[in-house]
PDB file of C-alpha atoms in Angstrom:
ATOM      1  CA  MET R   1       0.196   0.106  -0.044  1.00 54.00           C
ATOM      2  CA  SER R   2       1.563   3.237  -1.088  1.00 53.00           C
ATOM      3  CA  LEU R   3       0.912   6.346   1.193  1.00 55.00           C
ATOM      4  CA  VAL R   4       0.470   9.991   0.270  1.00 53.00           C
ATOM      5  CA  HIS R   5       2.325  12.461   2.432  1.00 55.00           C
ATOM      6  CA  ALA R   6       0.515  15.668   1.709  1.00 62.00           C
ATOM      7  CA  PRO R   7      -2.203  17.955   3.337  1.00 80.00           C
ATOM      8  CA  LEU R   8      -5.560  16.256   3.353  1.00 90.00           C
ATOM      9  CA  ASP R   9      -7.789  17.234   0.662  1.00 94.00           C
ATOM     10  CA  LEU R  10     -11.288  17.624   2.445  1.00 95.00           C
ATOM     11  CA  ARG R  11     -13.195  19.168  -0.487  1.00 95.00           C
ATOM     12  CA  PHE R  12     -16.625  17.761  -1.432  1.00 96.00           C
ATOM     13  CA  LYS R  13     -17.043  15.980  -4.773  1.00 95.00           C
ATOM     14  CA  PRO R  14     -20.673  15.983  -5.962  1.00 96.00           C
ATOM     15  CA  ALA R  15     -22.170  12.855  -7.267  1.00 96.00           C
ATOM     16  CA  LEU R  16     -23.298  12.869 -10.924  1.00 95.00           C
ATOM     17  CA  ALA R  17     -26.966  12.256 -11.680  1.00 94.00           C
ATOM     18  CA  ALA R  18     -26.354  11.196 -14.934  1.00 92.00           C
ATOM     19  CA  ALA R  19     -24.348   7.944 -13.778  1.00 88.00           C
ATOM     20  CA  ALA R  20     -27.058   6.997 -11.187  1.00 93.00           C
ATOM     21  CA  ARG R  21     -28.989   3.807 -11.578  1.00 94.00           C
ATOM     22  CA  ARG R  22     -31.052   3.409  -8.277  1.00 97.00           C
ATOM     23  CA  LEU R  23     -30.907   7.032  -6.894  1.00 98.00           C
ATOM     24  CA  SER R  24     -33.301   9.451  -8.719  1.00 97.00           C
ATOM     25  CA  PRO R  25     -31.987  12.989  -9.902  1.00 97.00           C
ATOM     26  CA  ALA R  26     -33.758  14.465  -6.961  1.00 97.00           C
ATOM     27  CA  ASP R  27     -31.913  12.271  -4.507  1.00 98.00           C
ATOM     28  CA  ILE R  28     -28.662  13.143  -6.084  1.00 98.00           C
ATOM     29  CA  GLU R  29     -29.530  16.800  -5.872  1.00 98.00           C
ATOM     30  CA  TYR R  30     -30.583  16.371  -2.357  1.00 98.00           C
ATOM     31  CA  TYR R  31     -27.167  14.770  -1.450  1.00 98.00           C
ATOM     32  CA  ASN R  32     -25.059  17.132  -3.231  1.00 98.00           C
ATOM     33  CA  THR R  33     -26.922  20.295  -1.699  1.00 98.00           C
ATOM     34  CA  HIS R  34     -27.302  18.864   1.927  1.00 98.00           C
ATOM     35  CA  GLY R  35     -24.663  16.294   2.286  1.00 98.00           C
ATOM     36  CA  PHE R  36     -27.106  13.266   3.013  1.00 98.00           C
ATOM     37  CA  VAL R  37     -29.972  11.225   1.593  1.00 98.00           C
ATOM     38  CA  GLN R  38     -32.580   9.042   3.318  1.00 98.00           C
ATOM     39  CA  PRO R  39     -34.431   6.791   3.982  1.00 98.00           C
ATOM     40  CA  PHE R  40     -33.945   3.698   1.862  1.00 98.00           C
ATOM     41  CA  GLN R  41     -35.255   0.390   2.807  1.00 98.00           C
ATOM     42  CA  VAL R  42     -32.773  -2.367   2.271  1.00 98.00           C
ATOM     43  CA  PHE R  43     -33.932  -5.413   4.567  1.00 98.00           C
ATOM     44  CA  ASP R  44     -37.267  -6.540   5.567  1.00 98.00           C
ATOM     45  CA  ASP R  45     -38.564  -7.234   8.998  1.00 98.00           C
ATOM     46  CA  ALA R  46     -37.262 -10.868   8.900  1.00 98.00           C
ATOM     47  CA  GLU R  47     -34.081  -9.907   7.449  1.00 98.00           C
ATOM     48  CA  ILE R  48     -33.222  -7.086   9.961  1.00 98.00           C
ATOM     49  CA  GLY R  49     -34.629  -9.281  12.767  1.00 98.00           C
ATOM     50  CA  ALA R  50     -31.868 -11.881  11.889  1.00 98.00           C
ATOM     51  CA  ILE R  51     -29.231  -9.239  11.573  1.00 98.00           C
ATOM     52  CA  ARG R  52     -30.413  -7.886  15.116  1.00 97.00           C
ATOM     53  CA  ALA R  53     -30.093 -11.297  16.568  1.00 97.00           C
ATOM     54  CA  TYR R  54     -26.615 -11.676  15.088  1.00 97.00           C
ATOM     55  CA  PHE R  55     -25.333  -8.300  16.524  1.00 96.00           C
ATOM     56  CA  ASP R  56     -26.983  -9.000  19.855  1.00 95.00           C
ATOM     57  CA  ARG R  57     -24.725 -12.268  19.961  1.00 95.00           C
ATOM     58  CA  LEU R  58     -21.637 -10.291  19.033  1.00 95.00           C
ATOM     59  CA  MET R  59     -22.247  -7.721  21.762  1.00 93.00           C
ATOM     60  CA  ASP R  60     -23.062 -10.499  24.311  1.00 93.00           C
ATOM     61  CA  ASP R  61     -19.768 -12.095  23.333  1.00 93.00           C
ATOM     62  CA  MET R  62     -17.684  -8.872  23.711  1.00 88.00           C
ATOM     63  CA  GLY R  63     -19.072  -8.335  27.003  1.00 84.00           C
ATOM     64  CA  GLU R  64     -19.058  -4.703  28.384  1.00 66.00           C
ATOM     65  CA  GLY R  65     -17.161  -3.454  25.460  1.00 59.00           C
ATOM     66  CA  GLY R  66     -19.562  -4.657  22.977  1.00 63.00           C
ATOM     67  CA  ALA R  67     -21.871  -1.652  22.707  1.00 64.00           C
ATOM     68  CA  TYR R  68     -19.222   0.558  21.117  1.00 69.00           C
ATOM     69  CA  GLY R  69     -16.335  -1.909  20.690  1.00 72.00           C
ATOM     70  CA  ILE R  70     -17.036  -3.766  17.600  1.00 89.00           C
ATOM     71  CA  ASN R  71     -15.178  -1.465  15.277  1.00 91.00           C
ATOM     72  CA  CYS R  72     -13.587  -2.399  11.902  1.00 93.00           C
ATOM     73  CA  TYR R  73     -14.351  -6.176  12.048  1.00 95.00           C
ATOM     74  CA  GLN R  74     -15.683  -6.093   8.487  1.00 96.00           C
ATOM     75  CA  ALA R  75     -12.664  -8.444   7.325  1.00 96.00           C
ATOM     76  CA  ARG R  76     -12.723 -10.439  10.485  1.00 95.00           C
ATOM     77  CA  MET R  77     -16.381 -11.442  10.743  1.00 96.00           C
ATOM     78  CA  ALA R  78     -18.370 -13.267   8.000  1.00 97.00           C
ATOM     79  CA  GLY R  79     -21.665 -11.651   8.947  1.00 98.00           C
ATOM     80  CA  ILE R  80     -20.158  -8.162   8.810  1.00 98.00           C
ATOM     81  CA  TRP R  81     -18.586  -9.012   5.570  1.00 98.00           C
ATOM     82  CA  ASP R  82     -21.801 -10.268   4.189  1.00 98.00           C
ATOM     83  CA  ILE R  83     -23.603  -6.925   5.095  1.00 98.00           C
ATOM     84  CA  ALA R  84     -20.880  -4.718   3.893  1.00 98.00           C
ATOM     85  CA  THR R  85     -21.015  -6.385   0.535  1.00 98.00           C
ATOM     86  CA  ASN R  86     -24.776  -6.564   0.139  1.00 98.00           C
ATOM     87  CA  GLY R  87     -25.809  -5.615  -3.363  1.00 98.00           C
ATOM     88  CA  ARG R  88     -28.955  -3.536  -2.335  1.00 98.00           C
ATOM     89  CA  ILE R  89     -26.549  -1.442  -0.181  1.00 98.00           C
ATOM     90  CA  LEU R  90     -23.855  -1.080  -2.932  1.00 98.00           C
ATOM     91  CA  ASP R  91     -26.289  -0.206  -5.606  1.00 98.00           C
ATOM     92  CA  LEU R  92     -27.023   3.091  -3.651  1.00 98.00           C
ATOM     93  CA  VAL R  93     -23.398   3.809  -2.772  1.00 98.00           C
ATOM     94  CA  GLN R  94     -22.427   3.264  -6.418  1.00 98.00           C
ATOM     95  CA  ASP R  95     -24.700   6.168  -7.492  1.00 98.00           C
ATOM     96  CA  ILE R  96     -22.507   8.348  -5.221  1.00 97.00           C
ATOM     97  CA  ILE R  97     -19.015   7.288  -5.474  1.00 97.00           C
ATOM     98  CA  GLY R  98     -18.889   5.215  -8.697  1.00 96.00           C
ATOM     99  CA  PRO R  99     -18.670   1.497  -9.767  1.00 97.00           C
ATOM    100  CA  ASP R 100     -15.323   0.678  -7.949  1.00 97.00           C
ATOM    101  CA  ILE R 101     -16.350   0.575  -4.099  1.00 98.00           C
ATOM    102  CA  ILE R 102     -13.916   0.006  -1.228  1.00 98.00           C
ATOM    103  CA  CYS R 103     -15.338  -0.649   2.312  1.00 98.00           C
ATOM    104  CA  TRP R 104     -12.492   0.367   4.593  1.00 97.00           C
ATOM    105  CA  ALA R 105     -14.243   0.544   8.069  1.00 96.00           C
ATOM    106  CA  SER R 106     -17.496  -0.371   9.990  1.00 96.00           C
ATOM    107  CA  ALA R 107     -18.648   0.063  13.506  1.00 94.00           C
ATOM    108  CA  ILE R 108     -21.676  -1.075  15.568  1.00 93.00           C
ATOM    109  CA  LEU R 109     -23.025   1.886  17.542  1.00 92.00           C
ATOM    110  CA  SER R 110     -25.357   0.911  20.148  1.00 92.00           C
ATOM    111  CA  LYS R 111     -26.722   3.463  22.770  1.00 91.00           C
ATOM    112  CA  LYS R 112     -28.152   1.778  25.768  1.00 90.00           C
ATOM    113  CA  PRO R 113     -31.495   2.865  27.156  1.00 90.00           C
ATOM    114  CA  GLU R 114     -31.719   5.468  29.730  1.00 85.00           C
ATOM    115  CA  GLY R 115     -28.365   6.559  29.657  1.00 75.00           C
ATOM    116  CA  SER R 116     -25.496   6.980  27.329  1.00 74.00           C
ATOM    117  CA  ARG R 117     -22.698   9.348  26.294  1.00 80.00           C
ATOM    118  CA  LYS R 118     -23.364  12.178  23.832  1.00 86.00           C
ATOM    119  CA  VAL R 119     -21.676  12.129  20.391  1.00 90.00           C
ATOM    120  CA  PRO R 120     -20.724  15.857  20.063  1.00 92.00           C
ATOM    121  CA  TRP R 121     -21.142  17.804  16.692  1.00 94.00           C
ATOM    122  CA  HIS R 122     -18.064  16.565  14.221  1.00 94.00           C
ATOM    123  CA  GLN R 123     -16.974  15.904  10.717  1.00 96.00           C
ATOM    124  CA  ASP R 124     -15.495  12.556  10.315  1.00 95.00           C
ATOM    125  CA  ALA R 125     -13.030  13.172   7.569  1.00 95.00           C
ATOM    126  CA  SER R 126     -11.381  15.460   9.923  1.00 90.00           C
ATOM    127  CA  PHE R 127     -10.622  12.467  12.283  1.00 88.00           C
ATOM    128  CA  TRP R 128      -9.434  10.286   9.507  1.00 93.00           C
ATOM    129  CA  LYS R 129      -6.132  10.077   7.523  1.00 93.00           C
ATOM    130  CA  LEU R 130      -7.682   9.742   3.957  1.00 95.00           C
ATOM    131  CA  SER R 131      -7.113  12.043   1.008  1.00 95.00           C
ATOM    132  CA  PRO R 132      -9.121  13.164  -1.041  1.00 95.00           C
ATOM    133  CA  ALA R 133     -12.060  12.975   1.326  1.00 93.00           C
ATOM    134  CA  ARG R 134     -14.339  10.919  -0.789  1.00 92.00           C
ATOM    135  CA  THR R 135     -16.121   8.680   1.838  1.00 98.00           C
ATOM    136  CA  VAL R 136     -19.860   8.016   2.032  1.00 98.00           C
ATOM    137  CA  THR R 137     -21.172   6.520   5.224  1.00 98.00           C
ATOM    138  CA  VAL R 138     -24.015   4.016   5.380  1.00 98.00           C
ATOM    139  CA  TRP R 139     -25.997   3.963   8.680  1.00 98.00           C
ATOM    140  CA  LEU R 140     -28.089   0.885   9.133  1.00 98.00           C
ATOM    141  CA  ALA R 141     -30.760   0.962  11.574  1.00 98.00           C
ATOM    142  CA  ILE R 142     -30.731  -2.120  13.673  1.00 98.00           C
ATOM    143  CA  ASP R 143     -33.354  -0.705  15.982  1.00 98.00           C
ATOM    144  CA  ASP R 144     -35.787   1.863  14.939  1.00 98.00           C
ATOM    145  CA  ALA R 145     -34.123   5.431  15.586  1.00 98.00           C
ATOM    146  CA  ASP R 146     -35.904   8.535  16.201  1.00 98.00           C
ATOM    147  CA  GLU R 147     -35.462  11.715  18.366  1.00 97.00           C
ATOM    148  CA  GLY R 148     -36.733  10.019  21.272  1.00 96.00           C
ATOM    149  CA  ASN R 149     -33.814   7.413  21.489  1.00 95.00           C
ATOM    150  CA  ALA R 150     -31.202   9.730  20.282  1.00 95.00           C
ATOM    151  CA  ALA R 151     -31.047   9.231  16.591  1.00 97.00           C
ATOM    152  CA  MET R 152     -28.052  10.809  14.797  1.00 97.00           C
ATOM    153  CA  ARG R 153     -28.782  14.322  13.799  1.00 98.00           C
ATOM    154  CA  PHE R 154     -27.243  16.103  10.816  1.00 98.00           C
ATOM    155  CA  ILE R 155     -26.371  19.902  10.274  1.00 98.00           C
ATOM    156  CA  PRO R 156     -27.364  20.065   6.475  1.00 98.00           C
ATOM    157  CA  GLY R 157     -25.290  21.762   4.040  1.00 98.00           C
ATOM    158  CA  THR R 158     -22.010  21.654   6.068  1.00 98.00           C
ATOM    159  CA  HIS R 159     -20.490  19.065   4.075  1.00 98.00           C
ATOM    160  CA  ASP R 160     -18.776  21.493   1.685  1.00 96.00           C
ATOM    161  CA  LYS R 161     -17.670  24.140   4.091  1.00 95.00           C
ATOM    162  CA  GLY R 162     -14.243  22.751   4.838  1.00 94.00           C
ATOM    163  CA  GLU R 163     -13.006  21.834   8.162  1.00 93.00           C
ATOM    164  CA  ILE R 164     -14.797  23.593  10.948  1.00 94.00           C
ATOM    165  CA  GLU R 165     -12.851  24.611  14.169  1.00 92.00           C
ATOM    166  CA  THR R 166     -13.401  21.880  17.095  1.00 88.00           C
ATOM    167  CA  SER R 167     -12.798  22.482  20.955  1.00 86.00           C
ATOM    168  CA  ASP R 168     -12.771  20.492  23.992  1.00 79.00           C
ATOM    169  CA  MET R 169     -15.978  18.512  25.052  1.00 68.00           C
ATOM    170  CA  GLY R 170     -17.036  17.457  28.485  1.00 67.00           C
ATOM    171  CA  ALA R 171     -16.482  14.129  30.098  1.00 62.00           C
ATOM    172  CA  ASP R 172     -19.989  12.717  28.972  1.00 66.00           C
ATOM    173  CA  SER R 173     -18.942  12.790  25.266  1.00 61.00           C
ATOM    174  CA  VAL R 174     -17.825   9.711  23.463  1.00 68.00           C
ATOM    175  CA  PHE R 175     -14.666  11.698  22.228  1.00 68.00           C
ATOM    176  CA  HIS R 176     -13.126  14.838  23.591  1.00 72.00           C
ATOM    177  CA  LYS R 177     -13.223  17.240  20.619  1.00 79.00           C
ATOM    178  CA  GLY R 178     -16.275  18.656  18.741  1.00 86.00           C
ATOM    179  CA  ILE R 179     -17.801  21.589  17.168  1.00 91.00           C
ATOM    180  CA  ALA R 180     -19.291  23.951  19.528  1.00 88.00           C
ATOM    181  CA  GLU R 181     -22.444  25.887  18.621  1.00 89.00           C
ATOM    182  CA  ALA R 182     -22.718  23.937  15.328  1.00 92.00           C
ATOM    183  CA  GLU R 183     -26.384  25.151  15.115  1.00 93.00           C
ATOM    184  CA  ARG R 184     -25.036  28.326  13.768  1.00 95.00           C
ATOM    185  CA  TYR R 185     -24.791  26.779  10.613  1.00 96.00           C
ATOM    186  CA  GLY R 186     -28.363  25.798  10.506  1.00 97.00           C
ATOM    187  CA  ALA R 187     -31.076  23.679  12.179  1.00 97.00           C
ATOM    188  CA  PRO R 188     -30.451  20.043  12.962  1.00 98.00           C
ATOM    189  CA  PHE R 189     -32.154  17.360  10.995  1.00 98.00           C
ATOM    190  CA  VAL R 190     -32.968  14.191  13.020  1.00 98.00           C
ATOM    191  CA  ASN R 191     -31.965  11.148  10.946  1.00 98.00           C
ATOM    192  CA  ALA R 192     -35.006   9.145  11.935  1.00 98.00           C
ATOM    193  CA  LEU R 193     -34.900   5.362  10.425  1.00 98.00           C
ATOM    194  CA  LYS R 194     -37.085   2.448  10.739  1.00 98.00           C
ATOM    195  CA  ALA R 195     -34.961  -0.715  11.390  1.00 98.00           C
ATOM    196  CA  GLY R 196     -33.727  -2.053   8.118  1.00 98.00           C
ATOM    197  CA  GLN R 197     -33.485   1.391   6.636  1.00 98.00           C
ATOM    198  CA  ILE R 198     -30.434   3.048   5.872  1.00 98.00           C
ATOM    199  CA  SER R 199     -29.078   6.674   5.281  1.00 98.00           C
ATOM    200  CA  LEU R 200     -26.041   7.798   3.278  1.00 98.00           C
ATOM    201  CA  HIS R 201     -23.992  10.848   4.491  1.00 98.00           C
ATOM    202  CA  ALA R 202     -20.963  12.637   3.128  1.00 98.00           C
ATOM    203  CA  ASP R 203     -17.686  12.490   5.257  1.00 98.00           C
ATOM    204  CA  MET R 204     -17.483  16.238   5.956  1.00 97.00           C
ATOM    205  CA  LEU R 205     -21.178  16.448   6.967  1.00 98.00           C
ATOM    206  CA  VAL R 206     -21.528  17.736  10.571  1.00 98.00           C
ATOM    207  CA  HIS R 207     -23.416  15.416  12.725  1.00 97.00           C
ATOM    208  CA  GLY R 208     -23.674  13.901  16.289  1.00 95.00           C
ATOM    209  CA  SER R 209     -26.294  12.412  18.803  1.00 94.00           C
ATOM    210  CA  GLU R 210     -27.697  13.069  22.082  1.00 92.00           C
ATOM    211  CA  ILE R 211     -27.703  10.878  25.092  1.00 92.00           C
ATOM    212  CA  ASN R 212     -30.415   8.348  25.067  1.00 93.00           C
ATOM    213  CA  ARG R 213     -32.801   9.151  27.836  1.00 93.00           C
ATOM    214  CA  SER R 214     -35.331   6.697  26.603  1.00 95.00           C
ATOM    215  CA  THR R 215     -36.355   3.184  27.606  1.00 96.00           C
ATOM    216  CA  ARG R 216     -35.324   2.055  23.992  1.00 96.00           C
ATOM    217  CA  ARG R 217     -31.995   0.983  22.845  1.00 95.00           C
ATOM    218  CA  ARG R 218     -30.615   2.657  19.617  1.00 95.00           C
ATOM    219  CA  CYS R 219     -28.411   0.496  17.578  1.00 95.00           C
ATOM    220  CA  GLY R 220     -26.921   0.972  14.263  1.00 96.00           C
ATOM    221  CA  LEU R 221     -24.237  -0.246  11.940  1.00 97.00           C
ATOM    222  CA  THR R 222     -22.041   2.186   9.931  1.00 97.00           C
ATOM    223  CA  LEU R 223     -20.265   1.139   6.868  1.00 98.00           C
ATOM    224  CA  ARG R 224     -17.640   3.418   5.307  1.00 98.00           C
ATOM    225  CA  TYR R 225     -17.236   3.268   1.626  1.00 98.00           C
ATOM    226  CA  CYS R 226     -14.818   5.143  -0.642  1.00 98.00           C
ATOM    227  CA  ALA R 227     -13.595   4.950  -4.289  1.00 96.00           C
ATOM    228  CA  PRO R 228      -9.986   3.701  -4.886  1.00 96.00           C
ATOM    229  CA  GLU R 229      -8.974   7.284  -5.573  1.00 95.00           C
ATOM    230  CA  SER R 230      -8.806   7.922  -1.844  1.00 95.00           C
ATOM    231  CA  ARG R 231      -5.289   7.392  -0.112  1.00 92.00           C
ATOM    232  CA  ILE R 232      -4.358   6.601   3.317  1.00 93.00           C
ATOM    233  CA  THR R 233      -1.864   9.294   4.222  1.00 92.00           C
ATOM    234  CA  ASP R 234      -0.426   7.853   7.609  1.00 90.00           C
ATOM    235  CA  PRO R 235       1.344   4.734   7.949  1.00 87.00           C
ATOM    236  CA  ASP R 236       0.423   4.249  11.531  1.00 87.00           C
ATOM    237  CA  TRP R 237      -3.269   4.796  10.994  1.00 87.00           C
ATOM    238  CA  ALA R 238      -2.985   2.366   7.826  1.00 86.00           C
ATOM    239  CA  LYS R 239      -2.233  -0.460  10.387  1.00 84.00           C
ATOM    240  CA  GLY R 240      -5.901  -0.656  11.347  1.00 82.00           C
ATOM    241  CA  VAL R 241      -7.380  -0.577   8.018  1.00 92.00           C
ATOM    242  CA  GLU R 242      -8.489  -4.049   6.596  1.00 94.00           C
ATOM    243  CA  ALA R 243     -10.440  -3.136   3.462  1.00 96.00           C
ATOM    244  CA  ILE R 244     -12.789  -5.047   1.262  1.00 97.00           C
ATOM    245  CA  ILE R 245     -13.076  -4.174  -2.463  1.00 97.00           C
ATOM    246  CA  ALA R 246     -16.834  -4.565  -2.238  1.00 98.00           C
ATOM    247  CA  ARG R 247     -17.583  -4.099  -5.742  1.00 98.00           C
ATOM    248  CA  GLY R 248     -15.543  -3.481  -9.016  1.00 97.00           C
ATOM    249  CA  ASP R 249     -11.875  -3.423  -8.812  1.00 96.00           C
ATOM    250  CA  ASP R 250      -9.000  -1.278  -7.542  1.00 95.00           C
ATOM    251  CA  PRO R 251      -7.028  -0.299 -10.697  1.00 91.00           C
ATOM    252  CA  THR R 252      -4.457   1.728  -8.351  1.00 88.00           C
ATOM    253  CA  GLY R 253      -3.462  -1.151  -6.388  1.00 91.00           C
ATOM    254  CA  HIS R 254      -3.566   0.948  -3.322  1.00 91.00           C
ATOM    255  CA  TRP R 255      -6.086  -0.997  -1.359  1.00 94.00           C
ATOM    256  CA  ARG R 256      -5.505  -4.638  -0.249  1.00 90.00           C
ATOM    257  CA  HIS R 257      -8.403  -6.840  -0.509  1.00 94.00           C
ATOM    258  CA  HIS R 258      -9.311  -8.906   2.336  1.00 95.00           C
ATOM    259  CA  PRO R 259     -11.675 -12.035   1.291  1.00 96.00           C
ATOM    260  CA  ARG R 260     -14.570 -13.404   3.062  1.00 97.00           C
ATOM    261  CA  PRO R 261     -13.588 -14.693   6.361  1.00 95.00           C
ATOM    262  CA  GLU R 262     -14.501 -18.271   7.588  1.00 94.00           C
ATOM    263  CA  ASN R 263     -14.944 -16.923  11.011  1.00 94.00           C
ATOM    264  CA  ASP R 264     -18.142 -15.716  12.732  1.00 95.00           C
ATOM    265  CA  ASP R 265     -17.145 -16.181  16.312  1.00 94.00           C
ATOM    266  CA  ILE R 266     -15.776 -12.801  17.778  1.00 93.00           C
ATOM    267  CA  ARG R 267     -14.374 -14.534  20.590  1.00 91.00           C
ATOM    268  CA  ALA R 268     -12.042 -16.638  18.041  1.00 92.00           C
ATOM    269  CA  THR R 269     -10.478 -13.291  16.438  1.00 89.00           C
ATOM    270  CA  SER R 270      -8.130 -10.671  17.922  1.00 83.00           C
ATOM    271  CA  SER R 271      -9.375  -7.091  18.064  1.00 79.00           C
ATOM    272  CA  PRO R 272      -8.209  -4.922  15.033  1.00 82.00           C
ATOM    273  CA  HIS R 273      -6.502  -1.683  15.587  1.00 63.00           C
ATOM    274  CA  VAL R 274      -9.270   0.844  15.858  1.00 60.00           C
ATOM    275  CA  VAL R 275      -8.877   3.878  13.284  1.00 58.00           C
ATOM    276  CA  GLY R 276     -11.525   5.929  14.790  1.00 51.00           C
ATOM    277  CA  ASN R 277     -14.849   5.712  16.449  1.00 46.00           C
ATOM    278  CA  ASN R 278     -16.912   8.344  15.175  1.00 43.00           C
TER     279      ASN R 278
END
């Protein structure tokens, strides 16, 4: 894997409506303007029920670390690999980043009922060592997610504003840096999704979530996809990336492909180096 040693290119690259097959021209325009588009039904009730049972097992096997600890296992767990390479998801992703698709990260993000830490406003790509910033994040709802149980929130239109300054956050936050007073850029949009639905958002879109004070869990799976043109710029950060060429090819040869693993027991594999929990 060749690495790029240069300042990060965090500019937004609009999706092309002419190349879209599943997303409508209105969907593409909405994504380009607001930095996200949703909702899309990918899994039916039976399918998402089976996925929920699978993730419940993984989190139970991980113990106390399971809620936010199943990070970047897409190349180590067969079930996560299968979701990351699901054609119904990739059809939507392709309309934004093109036919060659790299899945370079994933995370199960589970907010327990009646108490959880806040995720402060932030831009994902500012944490990552990827350039150019061309990642689209799929957020798959494992449980119903709404304002009541702390669904993710977006600040529409912040994806093309460049890097926004961060400041120190309080101890109740998932990570210590965040964007203060992000609402000055616009009113938050609640990313409400039914279980089995997905949203797609750009890597520089400001987003976050509140503490879950409800009696309902809010669990989701994030999948990070980019085109092969994106490059890892930091050798230490690269150690935690176990990529999947989810569709198409990598003509650049930059990304090492990990085939589908045989293992589906999280207790039988070591934890990958975590590249960022956002």
